[in-house]
Short mmCIF file of C-alpha atoms in Angstrom, two decimals:
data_model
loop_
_atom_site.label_atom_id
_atom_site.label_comp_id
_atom_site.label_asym_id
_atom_site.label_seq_id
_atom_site.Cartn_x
_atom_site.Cartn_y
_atom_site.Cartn_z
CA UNK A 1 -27.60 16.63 -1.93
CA UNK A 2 -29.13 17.10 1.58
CA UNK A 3 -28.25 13.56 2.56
CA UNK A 4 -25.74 13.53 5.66
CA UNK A 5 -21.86 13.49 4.47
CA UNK A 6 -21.26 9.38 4.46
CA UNK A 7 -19.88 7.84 7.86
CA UNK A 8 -16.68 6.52 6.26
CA UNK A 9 -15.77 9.45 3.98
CA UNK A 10 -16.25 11.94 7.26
CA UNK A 11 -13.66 9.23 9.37
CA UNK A 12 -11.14 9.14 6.94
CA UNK A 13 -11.13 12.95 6.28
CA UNK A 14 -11.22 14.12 9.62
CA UNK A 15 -8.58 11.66 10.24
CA UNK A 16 -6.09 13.66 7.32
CA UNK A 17 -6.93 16.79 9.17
CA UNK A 18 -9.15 18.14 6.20
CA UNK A 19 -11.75 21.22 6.01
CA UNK A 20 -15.25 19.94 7.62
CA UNK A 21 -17.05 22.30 5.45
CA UNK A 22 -15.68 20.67 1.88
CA UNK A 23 -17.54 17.18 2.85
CA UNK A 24 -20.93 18.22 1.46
CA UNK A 25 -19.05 18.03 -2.14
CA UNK A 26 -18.71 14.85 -1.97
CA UNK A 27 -21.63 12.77 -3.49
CA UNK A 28 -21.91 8.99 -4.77
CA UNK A 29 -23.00 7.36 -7.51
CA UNK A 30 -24.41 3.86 -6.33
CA UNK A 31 -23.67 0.55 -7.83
CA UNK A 32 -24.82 -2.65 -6.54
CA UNK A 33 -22.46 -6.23 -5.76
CA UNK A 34 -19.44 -4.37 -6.82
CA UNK A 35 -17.38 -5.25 -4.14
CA UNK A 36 -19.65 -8.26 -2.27
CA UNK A 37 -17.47 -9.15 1.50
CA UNK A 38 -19.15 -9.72 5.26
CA UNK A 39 -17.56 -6.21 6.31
CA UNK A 40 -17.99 -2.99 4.51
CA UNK A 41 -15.64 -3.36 2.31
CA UNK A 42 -17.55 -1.63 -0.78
CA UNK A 43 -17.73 1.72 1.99
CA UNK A 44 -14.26 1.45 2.81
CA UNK A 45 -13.48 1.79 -1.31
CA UNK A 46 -15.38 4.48 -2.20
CA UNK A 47 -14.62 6.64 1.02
CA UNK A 48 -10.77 6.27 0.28
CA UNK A 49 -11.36 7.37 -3.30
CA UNK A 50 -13.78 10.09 -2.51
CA UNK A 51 -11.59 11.38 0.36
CA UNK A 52 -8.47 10.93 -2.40
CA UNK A 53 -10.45 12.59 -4.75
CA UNK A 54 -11.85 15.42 -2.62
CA UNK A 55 -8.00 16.17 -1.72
CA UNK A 56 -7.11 16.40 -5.51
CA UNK A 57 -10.03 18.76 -6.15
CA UNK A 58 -9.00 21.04 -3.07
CA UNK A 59 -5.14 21.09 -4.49
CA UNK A 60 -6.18 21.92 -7.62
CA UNK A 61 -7.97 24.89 -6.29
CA UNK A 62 -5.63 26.38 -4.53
CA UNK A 63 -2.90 25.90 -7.25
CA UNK A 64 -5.22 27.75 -9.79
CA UNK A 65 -7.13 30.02 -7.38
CA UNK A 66 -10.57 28.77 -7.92
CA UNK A 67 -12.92 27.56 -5.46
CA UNK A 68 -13.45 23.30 -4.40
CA UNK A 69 -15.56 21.61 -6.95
CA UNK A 70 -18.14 19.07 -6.11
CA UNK A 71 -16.50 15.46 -6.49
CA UNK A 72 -18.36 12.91 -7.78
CA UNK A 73 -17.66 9.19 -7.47
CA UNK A 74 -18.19 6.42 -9.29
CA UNK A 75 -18.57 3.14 -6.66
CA UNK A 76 -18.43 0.82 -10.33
CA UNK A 77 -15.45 2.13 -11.26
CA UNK A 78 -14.09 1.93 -7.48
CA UNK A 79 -14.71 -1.37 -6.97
CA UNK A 80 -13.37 -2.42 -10.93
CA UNK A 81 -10.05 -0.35 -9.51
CA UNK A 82 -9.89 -2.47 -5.79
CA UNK A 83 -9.79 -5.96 -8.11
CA UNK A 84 -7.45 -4.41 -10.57
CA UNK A 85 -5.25 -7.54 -10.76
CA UNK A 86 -8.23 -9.86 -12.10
CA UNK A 87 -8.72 -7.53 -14.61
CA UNK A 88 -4.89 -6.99 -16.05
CA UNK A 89 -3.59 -9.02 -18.74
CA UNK A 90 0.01 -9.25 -19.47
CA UNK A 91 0.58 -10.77 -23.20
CA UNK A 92 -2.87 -12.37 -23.03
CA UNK A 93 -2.54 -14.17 -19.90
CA UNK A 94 -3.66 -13.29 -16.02
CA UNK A 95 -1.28 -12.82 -13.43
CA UNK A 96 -0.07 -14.86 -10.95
CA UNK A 97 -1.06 -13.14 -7.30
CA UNK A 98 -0.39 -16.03 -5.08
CA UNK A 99 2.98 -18.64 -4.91
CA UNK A 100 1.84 -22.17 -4.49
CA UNK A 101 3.87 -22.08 -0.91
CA UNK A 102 1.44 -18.65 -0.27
CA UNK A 103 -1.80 -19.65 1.41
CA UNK A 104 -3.94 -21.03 4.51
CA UNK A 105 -2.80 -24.65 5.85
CA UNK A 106 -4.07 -26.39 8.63
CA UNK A 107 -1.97 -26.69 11.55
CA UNK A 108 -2.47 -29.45 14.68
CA UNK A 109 -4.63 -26.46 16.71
CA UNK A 110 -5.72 -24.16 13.91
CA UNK A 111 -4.89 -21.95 10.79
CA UNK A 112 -1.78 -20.70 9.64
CA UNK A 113 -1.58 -18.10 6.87
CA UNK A 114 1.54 -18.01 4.77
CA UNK A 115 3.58 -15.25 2.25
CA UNK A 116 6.02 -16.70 -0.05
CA UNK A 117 5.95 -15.20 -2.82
CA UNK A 118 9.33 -13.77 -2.99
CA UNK A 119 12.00 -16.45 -3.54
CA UNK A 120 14.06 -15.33 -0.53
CA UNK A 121 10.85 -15.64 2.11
CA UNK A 122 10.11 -18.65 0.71
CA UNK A 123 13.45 -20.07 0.97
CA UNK A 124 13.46 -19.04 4.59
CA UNK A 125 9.75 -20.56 5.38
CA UNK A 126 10.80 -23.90 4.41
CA UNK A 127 14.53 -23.81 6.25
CA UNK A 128 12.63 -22.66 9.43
CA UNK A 129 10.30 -25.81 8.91
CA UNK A 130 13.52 -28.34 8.08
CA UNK A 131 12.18 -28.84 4.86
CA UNK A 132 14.35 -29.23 1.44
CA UNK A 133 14.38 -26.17 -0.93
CA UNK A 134 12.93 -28.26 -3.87
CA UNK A 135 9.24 -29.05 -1.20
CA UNK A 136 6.05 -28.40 -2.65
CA UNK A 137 2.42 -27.91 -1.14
CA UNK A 138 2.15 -30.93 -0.14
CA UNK A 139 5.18 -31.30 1.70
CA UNK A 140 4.18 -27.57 3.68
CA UNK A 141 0.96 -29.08 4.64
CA UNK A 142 2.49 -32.06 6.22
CA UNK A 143 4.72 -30.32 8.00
CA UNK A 144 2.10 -27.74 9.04
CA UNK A 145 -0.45 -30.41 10.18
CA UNK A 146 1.30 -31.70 13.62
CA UNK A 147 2.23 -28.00 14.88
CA UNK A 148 0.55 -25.41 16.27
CA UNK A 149 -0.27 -22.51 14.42
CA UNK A 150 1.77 -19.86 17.22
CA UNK A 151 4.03 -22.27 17.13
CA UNK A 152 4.61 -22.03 13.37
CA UNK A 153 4.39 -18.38 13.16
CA UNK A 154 7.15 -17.62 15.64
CA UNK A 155 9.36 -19.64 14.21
CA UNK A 156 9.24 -18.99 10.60
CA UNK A 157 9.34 -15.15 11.58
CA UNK A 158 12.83 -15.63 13.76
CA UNK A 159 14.04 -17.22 10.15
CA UNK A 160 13.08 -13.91 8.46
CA UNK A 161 9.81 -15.53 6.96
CA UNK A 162 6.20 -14.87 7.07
CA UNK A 163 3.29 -16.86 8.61
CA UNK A 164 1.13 -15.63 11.15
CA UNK A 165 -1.44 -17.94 13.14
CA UNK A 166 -4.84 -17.47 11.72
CA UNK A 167 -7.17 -15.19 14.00
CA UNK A 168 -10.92 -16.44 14.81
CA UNK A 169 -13.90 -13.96 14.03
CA UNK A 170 -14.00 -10.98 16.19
CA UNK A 171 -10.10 -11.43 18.21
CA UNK A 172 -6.97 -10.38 16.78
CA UNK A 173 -3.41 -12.02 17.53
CA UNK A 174 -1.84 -8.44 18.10
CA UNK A 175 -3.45 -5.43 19.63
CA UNK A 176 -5.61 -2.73 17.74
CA UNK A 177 -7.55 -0.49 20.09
CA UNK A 178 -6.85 3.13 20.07
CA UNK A 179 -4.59 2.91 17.12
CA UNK A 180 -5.27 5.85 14.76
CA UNK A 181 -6.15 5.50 11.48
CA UNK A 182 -3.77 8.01 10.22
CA UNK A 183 -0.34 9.41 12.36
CA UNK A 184 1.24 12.91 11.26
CA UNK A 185 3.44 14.86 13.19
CA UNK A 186 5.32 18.03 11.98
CA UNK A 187 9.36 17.20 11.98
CA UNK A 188 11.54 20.34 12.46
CA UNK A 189 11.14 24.04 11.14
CA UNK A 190 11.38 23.84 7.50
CA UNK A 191 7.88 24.82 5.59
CA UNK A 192 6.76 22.51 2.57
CA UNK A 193 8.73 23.13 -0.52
CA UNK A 194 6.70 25.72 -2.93
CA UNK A 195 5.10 24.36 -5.31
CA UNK A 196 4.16 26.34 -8.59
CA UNK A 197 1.20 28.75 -8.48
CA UNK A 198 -0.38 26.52 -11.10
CA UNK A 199 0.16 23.25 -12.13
CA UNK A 200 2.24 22.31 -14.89
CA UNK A 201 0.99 20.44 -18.06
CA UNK A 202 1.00 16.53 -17.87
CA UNK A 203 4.41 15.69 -19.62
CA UNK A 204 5.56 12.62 -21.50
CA UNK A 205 5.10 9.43 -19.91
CA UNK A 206 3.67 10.46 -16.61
CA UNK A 207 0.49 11.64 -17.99
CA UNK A 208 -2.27 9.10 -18.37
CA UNK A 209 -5.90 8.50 -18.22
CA UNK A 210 -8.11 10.98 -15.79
CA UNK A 211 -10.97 8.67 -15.60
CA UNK A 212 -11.49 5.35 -13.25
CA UNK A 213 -10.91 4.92 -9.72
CA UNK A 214 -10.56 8.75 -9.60
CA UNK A 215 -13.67 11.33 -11.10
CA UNK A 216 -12.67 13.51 -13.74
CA UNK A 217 -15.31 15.74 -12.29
CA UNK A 218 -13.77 17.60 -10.05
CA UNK A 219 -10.39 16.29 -9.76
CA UNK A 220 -9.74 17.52 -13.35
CA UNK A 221 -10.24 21.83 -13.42
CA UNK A 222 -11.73 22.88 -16.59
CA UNK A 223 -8.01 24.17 -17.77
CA UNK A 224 -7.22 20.02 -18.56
CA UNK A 225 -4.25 20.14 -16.10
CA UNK A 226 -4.06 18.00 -13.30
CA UNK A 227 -3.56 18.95 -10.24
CA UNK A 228 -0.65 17.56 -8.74
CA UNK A 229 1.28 17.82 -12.25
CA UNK A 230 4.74 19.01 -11.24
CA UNK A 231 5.19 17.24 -8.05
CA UNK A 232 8.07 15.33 -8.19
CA UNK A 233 7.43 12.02 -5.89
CA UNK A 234 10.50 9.82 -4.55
CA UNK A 235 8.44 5.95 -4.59
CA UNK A 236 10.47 3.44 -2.27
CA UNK A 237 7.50 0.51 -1.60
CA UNK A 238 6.70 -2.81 -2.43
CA UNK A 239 4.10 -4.93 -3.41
CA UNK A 240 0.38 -3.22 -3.11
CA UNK A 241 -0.29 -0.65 -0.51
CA UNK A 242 2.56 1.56 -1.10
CA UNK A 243 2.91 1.34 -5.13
CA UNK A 244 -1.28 2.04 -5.06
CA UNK A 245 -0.91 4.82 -3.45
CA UNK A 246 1.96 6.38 -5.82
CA UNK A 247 -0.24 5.21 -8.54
CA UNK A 248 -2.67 7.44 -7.32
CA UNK A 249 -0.47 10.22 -7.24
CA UNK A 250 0.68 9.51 -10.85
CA UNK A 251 -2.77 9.70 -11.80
CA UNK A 252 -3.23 13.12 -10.41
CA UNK A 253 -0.18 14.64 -12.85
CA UNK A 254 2.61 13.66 -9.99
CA UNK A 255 5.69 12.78 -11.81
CA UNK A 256 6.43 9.36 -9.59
CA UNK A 257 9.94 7.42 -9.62
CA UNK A 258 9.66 3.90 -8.44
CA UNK A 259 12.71 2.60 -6.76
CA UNK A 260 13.65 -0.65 -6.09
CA UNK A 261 16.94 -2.69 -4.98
CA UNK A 262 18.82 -5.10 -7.36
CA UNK A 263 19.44 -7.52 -4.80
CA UNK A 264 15.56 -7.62 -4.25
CA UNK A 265 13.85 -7.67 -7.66
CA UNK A 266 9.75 -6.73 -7.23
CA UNK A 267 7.24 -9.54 -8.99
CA UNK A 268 6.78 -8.92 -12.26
CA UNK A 269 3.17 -9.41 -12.29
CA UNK A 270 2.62 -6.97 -9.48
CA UNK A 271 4.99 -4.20 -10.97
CA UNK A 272 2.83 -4.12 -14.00
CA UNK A 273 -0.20 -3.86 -12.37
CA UNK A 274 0.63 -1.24 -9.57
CA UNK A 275 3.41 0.81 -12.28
CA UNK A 276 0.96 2.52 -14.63
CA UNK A 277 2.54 6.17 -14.71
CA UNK A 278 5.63 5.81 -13.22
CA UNK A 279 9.34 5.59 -13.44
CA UNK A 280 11.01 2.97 -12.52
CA UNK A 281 14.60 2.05 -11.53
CA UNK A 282 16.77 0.03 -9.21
CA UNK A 283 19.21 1.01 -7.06
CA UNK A 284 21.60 -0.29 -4.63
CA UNK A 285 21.50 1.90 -1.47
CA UNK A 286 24.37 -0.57 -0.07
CA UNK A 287 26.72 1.17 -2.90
CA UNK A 288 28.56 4.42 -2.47
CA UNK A 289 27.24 4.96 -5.92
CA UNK A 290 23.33 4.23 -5.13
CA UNK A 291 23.51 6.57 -2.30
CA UNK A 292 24.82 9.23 -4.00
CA UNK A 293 22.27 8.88 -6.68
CA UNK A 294 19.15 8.58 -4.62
CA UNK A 295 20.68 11.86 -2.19
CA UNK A 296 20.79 13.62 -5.59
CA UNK A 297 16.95 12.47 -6.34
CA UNK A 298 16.29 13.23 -3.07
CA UNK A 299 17.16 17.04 -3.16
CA UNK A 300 14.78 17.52 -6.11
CA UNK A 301 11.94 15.78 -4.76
CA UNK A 302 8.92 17.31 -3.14
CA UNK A 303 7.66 13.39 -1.44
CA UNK A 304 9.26 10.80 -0.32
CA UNK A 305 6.92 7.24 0.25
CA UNK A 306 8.12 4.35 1.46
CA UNK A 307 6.34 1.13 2.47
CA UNK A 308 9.18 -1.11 4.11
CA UNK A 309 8.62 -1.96 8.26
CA UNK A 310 9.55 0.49 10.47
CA UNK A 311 13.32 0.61 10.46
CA UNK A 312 14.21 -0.93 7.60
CA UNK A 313 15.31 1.57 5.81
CA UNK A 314 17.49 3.94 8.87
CA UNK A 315 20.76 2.77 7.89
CA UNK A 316 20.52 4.32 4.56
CA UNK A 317 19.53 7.52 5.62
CA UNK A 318 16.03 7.56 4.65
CA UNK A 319 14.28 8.01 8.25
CA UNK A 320 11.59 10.75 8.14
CA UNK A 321 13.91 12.79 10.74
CA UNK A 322 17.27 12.26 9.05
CA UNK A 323 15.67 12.74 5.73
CA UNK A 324 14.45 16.22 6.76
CA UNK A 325 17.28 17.14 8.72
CA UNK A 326 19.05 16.71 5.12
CA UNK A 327 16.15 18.12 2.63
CA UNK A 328 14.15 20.67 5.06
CA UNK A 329 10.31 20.84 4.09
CA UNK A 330 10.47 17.39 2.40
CA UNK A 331 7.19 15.97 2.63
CA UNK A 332 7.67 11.90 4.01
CA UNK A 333 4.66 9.35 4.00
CA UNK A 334 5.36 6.03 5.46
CA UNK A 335 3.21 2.98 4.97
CA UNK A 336 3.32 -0.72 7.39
CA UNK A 337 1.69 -3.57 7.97
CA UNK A 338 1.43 -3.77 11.88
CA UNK A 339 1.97 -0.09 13.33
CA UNK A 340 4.58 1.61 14.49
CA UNK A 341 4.67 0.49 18.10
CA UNK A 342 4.21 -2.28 19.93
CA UNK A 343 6.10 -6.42 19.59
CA UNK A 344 4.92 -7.03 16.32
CA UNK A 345 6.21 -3.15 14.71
CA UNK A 346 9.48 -4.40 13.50
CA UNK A 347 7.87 -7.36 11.75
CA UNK A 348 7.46 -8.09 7.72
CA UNK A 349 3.95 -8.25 6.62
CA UNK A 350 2.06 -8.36 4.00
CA UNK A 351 -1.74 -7.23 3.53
CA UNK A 352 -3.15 -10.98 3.39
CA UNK A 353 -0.96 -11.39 6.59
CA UNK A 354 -2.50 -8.69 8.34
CA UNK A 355 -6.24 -10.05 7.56
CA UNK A 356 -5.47 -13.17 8.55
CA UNK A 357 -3.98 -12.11 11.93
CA UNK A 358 -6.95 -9.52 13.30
CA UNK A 359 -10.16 -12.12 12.38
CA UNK A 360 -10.51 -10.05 9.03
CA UNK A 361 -10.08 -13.40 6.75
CA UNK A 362 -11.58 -15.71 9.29
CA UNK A 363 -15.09 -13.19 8.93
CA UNK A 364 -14.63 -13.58 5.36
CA UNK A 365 -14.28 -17.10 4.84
CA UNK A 366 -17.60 -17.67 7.75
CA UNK A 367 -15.28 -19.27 10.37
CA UNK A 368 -13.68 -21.29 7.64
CA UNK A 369 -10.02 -20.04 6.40
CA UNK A 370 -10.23 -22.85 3.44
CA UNK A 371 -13.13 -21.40 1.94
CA UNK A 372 -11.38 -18.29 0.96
CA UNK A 373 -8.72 -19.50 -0.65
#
């Protein structure tokens, strides 16, 4: 196509530090309403799948030899992937996304957005508002109604929990210029681990489907092998972001191990939906035990993802600079909710969180949190 490489695709690409040049083999295929929102949602979608997909195509040519295929995208089958939980069943019935204590209430001067999904956060929301462990919605509300919404937030988060005051259209309760969409830095001496010179044939239960949110075209090289099969992928996240993007690496042939603690249990609902490809396991990194099994996954592992705040996971080792002080040319991806600097870094957060906090819900629901749910 001679139509200029898309805005968004070109932003996120340059951002991962990738070839110029390989942009022009990126091309669309239209769909219309797929993803309807005030901001560009449908844009953002498709250029984080093309850019995903473009980055698949470019490893699978340099494991095999051959030259970068043209990528071609699908925005139907992008925007079908970004709503993937209205579209699961489990045993005929839809999963639950939201708690009943998870949602926007009206406080005395505002909005405040709440996460308690988890049985521990909720537990702490309702003993930072004095209320009984047995309240319901109707108890939150009352007790939300006569505060204000900073108020509210501050004090749920020194119990541990999670509400954040609800931004207004266009301003943002923490800041957000400057900050990079992407932050890499090179830790140490040690060169990535080798990978083999070609990629090894999808095996047992990590292969899968090639088509949907990623193109076959391209991303699959006319030998039928994907190309990140062999890849051996260490997955320590929670809840969306972090499990979508091992997902996506499952997809591509990665052989993925999900890891979560016993003490913590994930939802069940959002397991399924985010697992497809994976391993799974729990482990206690508290234990002598769970330590020494996750240092032994550890030295056979070519990534390492987590998606817990910043710090949360240091006294177990697993800090991007311990980690490769241990396993040299360990590749470690990190994913948060509010940066990695700053008053709010060391927070919990969770994706709804973060759009109600920088004016992204508020924009969505025209001025009015309630209509969005």
């Amino acid at each position: 196509s001679d139509a200029p490489p898309d805005a968004a695709t070109t932003h996120a690409w340059t951002a991962l530090g990738g070839d110029p040049a390989l942009l022009e083999r990126v091309a669309y295929r239209p769909v219309s309403g797929g993803l309807p929102a005030r901001l560009p949602v449908a844009e953002l979608a498709r250029a984080t799948v093309g850019v995903c997909s473009l980055a698949a195509a470019e490893l699978g040519a340099r494991r095999s030899g051959g030259a970068v295929p043209a990528v071609r995208v699908d925005e139907g089958a992008v925007a079908t992937a970004f709503v993937s939980e209205r579209h699961l069943r489990i045993d005929g019935r839809k999963p639950t996304n939201f708690a009943p204590l998870s949602g926007f209430w009206r406080a005395a001067d505002g909005w405040v957005r709440t996460h308690a999904n988890y049985p521990h956060h909720r537990a702490r929301l309702l003993t930072a508002l004095g209320l009984p462990a047995h309240s319901g919605p109707d108890d939150l509300a009352a007790a939300l109604a006569g505060r204000p919404a900073r108020a509210v937030q501050e004090t749920v988060y020194a119990a541990g929990g999670l509400a954040v005051a609800v931004a207004r259209p266009g301003e943002s309760e923490i800041p957000l210029a400057g900050l990079p969409l992407i932050e890499s830095r090179r830790i140490g001496e040690g060169a990535a681990r080798p990978l083999p010179e070609t990629p090894l044939p999808a095996h047992g239960p990590m292969s899968g489907p090639t088509s949907g949110v990623l193109p076959t075209s391209g991303v699959l090289p006319a030998s039928g092998v994907l190309p990140a099969s062999g890849v051996r992928v260490l997955d320590l996240t929670r809840v969306i972001a972090g499990p979508v993007a091992t997902r996506t690496l499952a997809l591509l042939g990665a052989d993925v191990l999900r890891v979560d603690s016993p003490r913590l249990p994930e939802d069940p609902d959002a397991h399924a939906d985010t697992g497809f490809g994976k391993r799974s396991t729990a482990l206690d990194l508290a234990a002598p035990e769970g330590r020494r099994t996750v240092e032994a996954l550890l030295a056979d592992a070519d990534v390492v993802i987590t998606g817990y705040r910043p710090g949360a996971l240091d006294r177990f080792g697993l800090a991007p600079d311990a980690l490769l002080e241990r396993h040299p040319g360990l590749i470690v991806a990190q994913l948060c909710a509010w940066g990695w600097s700053g008053p709010w870094a060391g927070r919990r957060g969770f994706d709804s969180l973060v759009q109600a906090a920088t004016g992204i819900a508020a924009i969505e629901a025209d001025a009015d949190p309630d209509a969005g749910g």
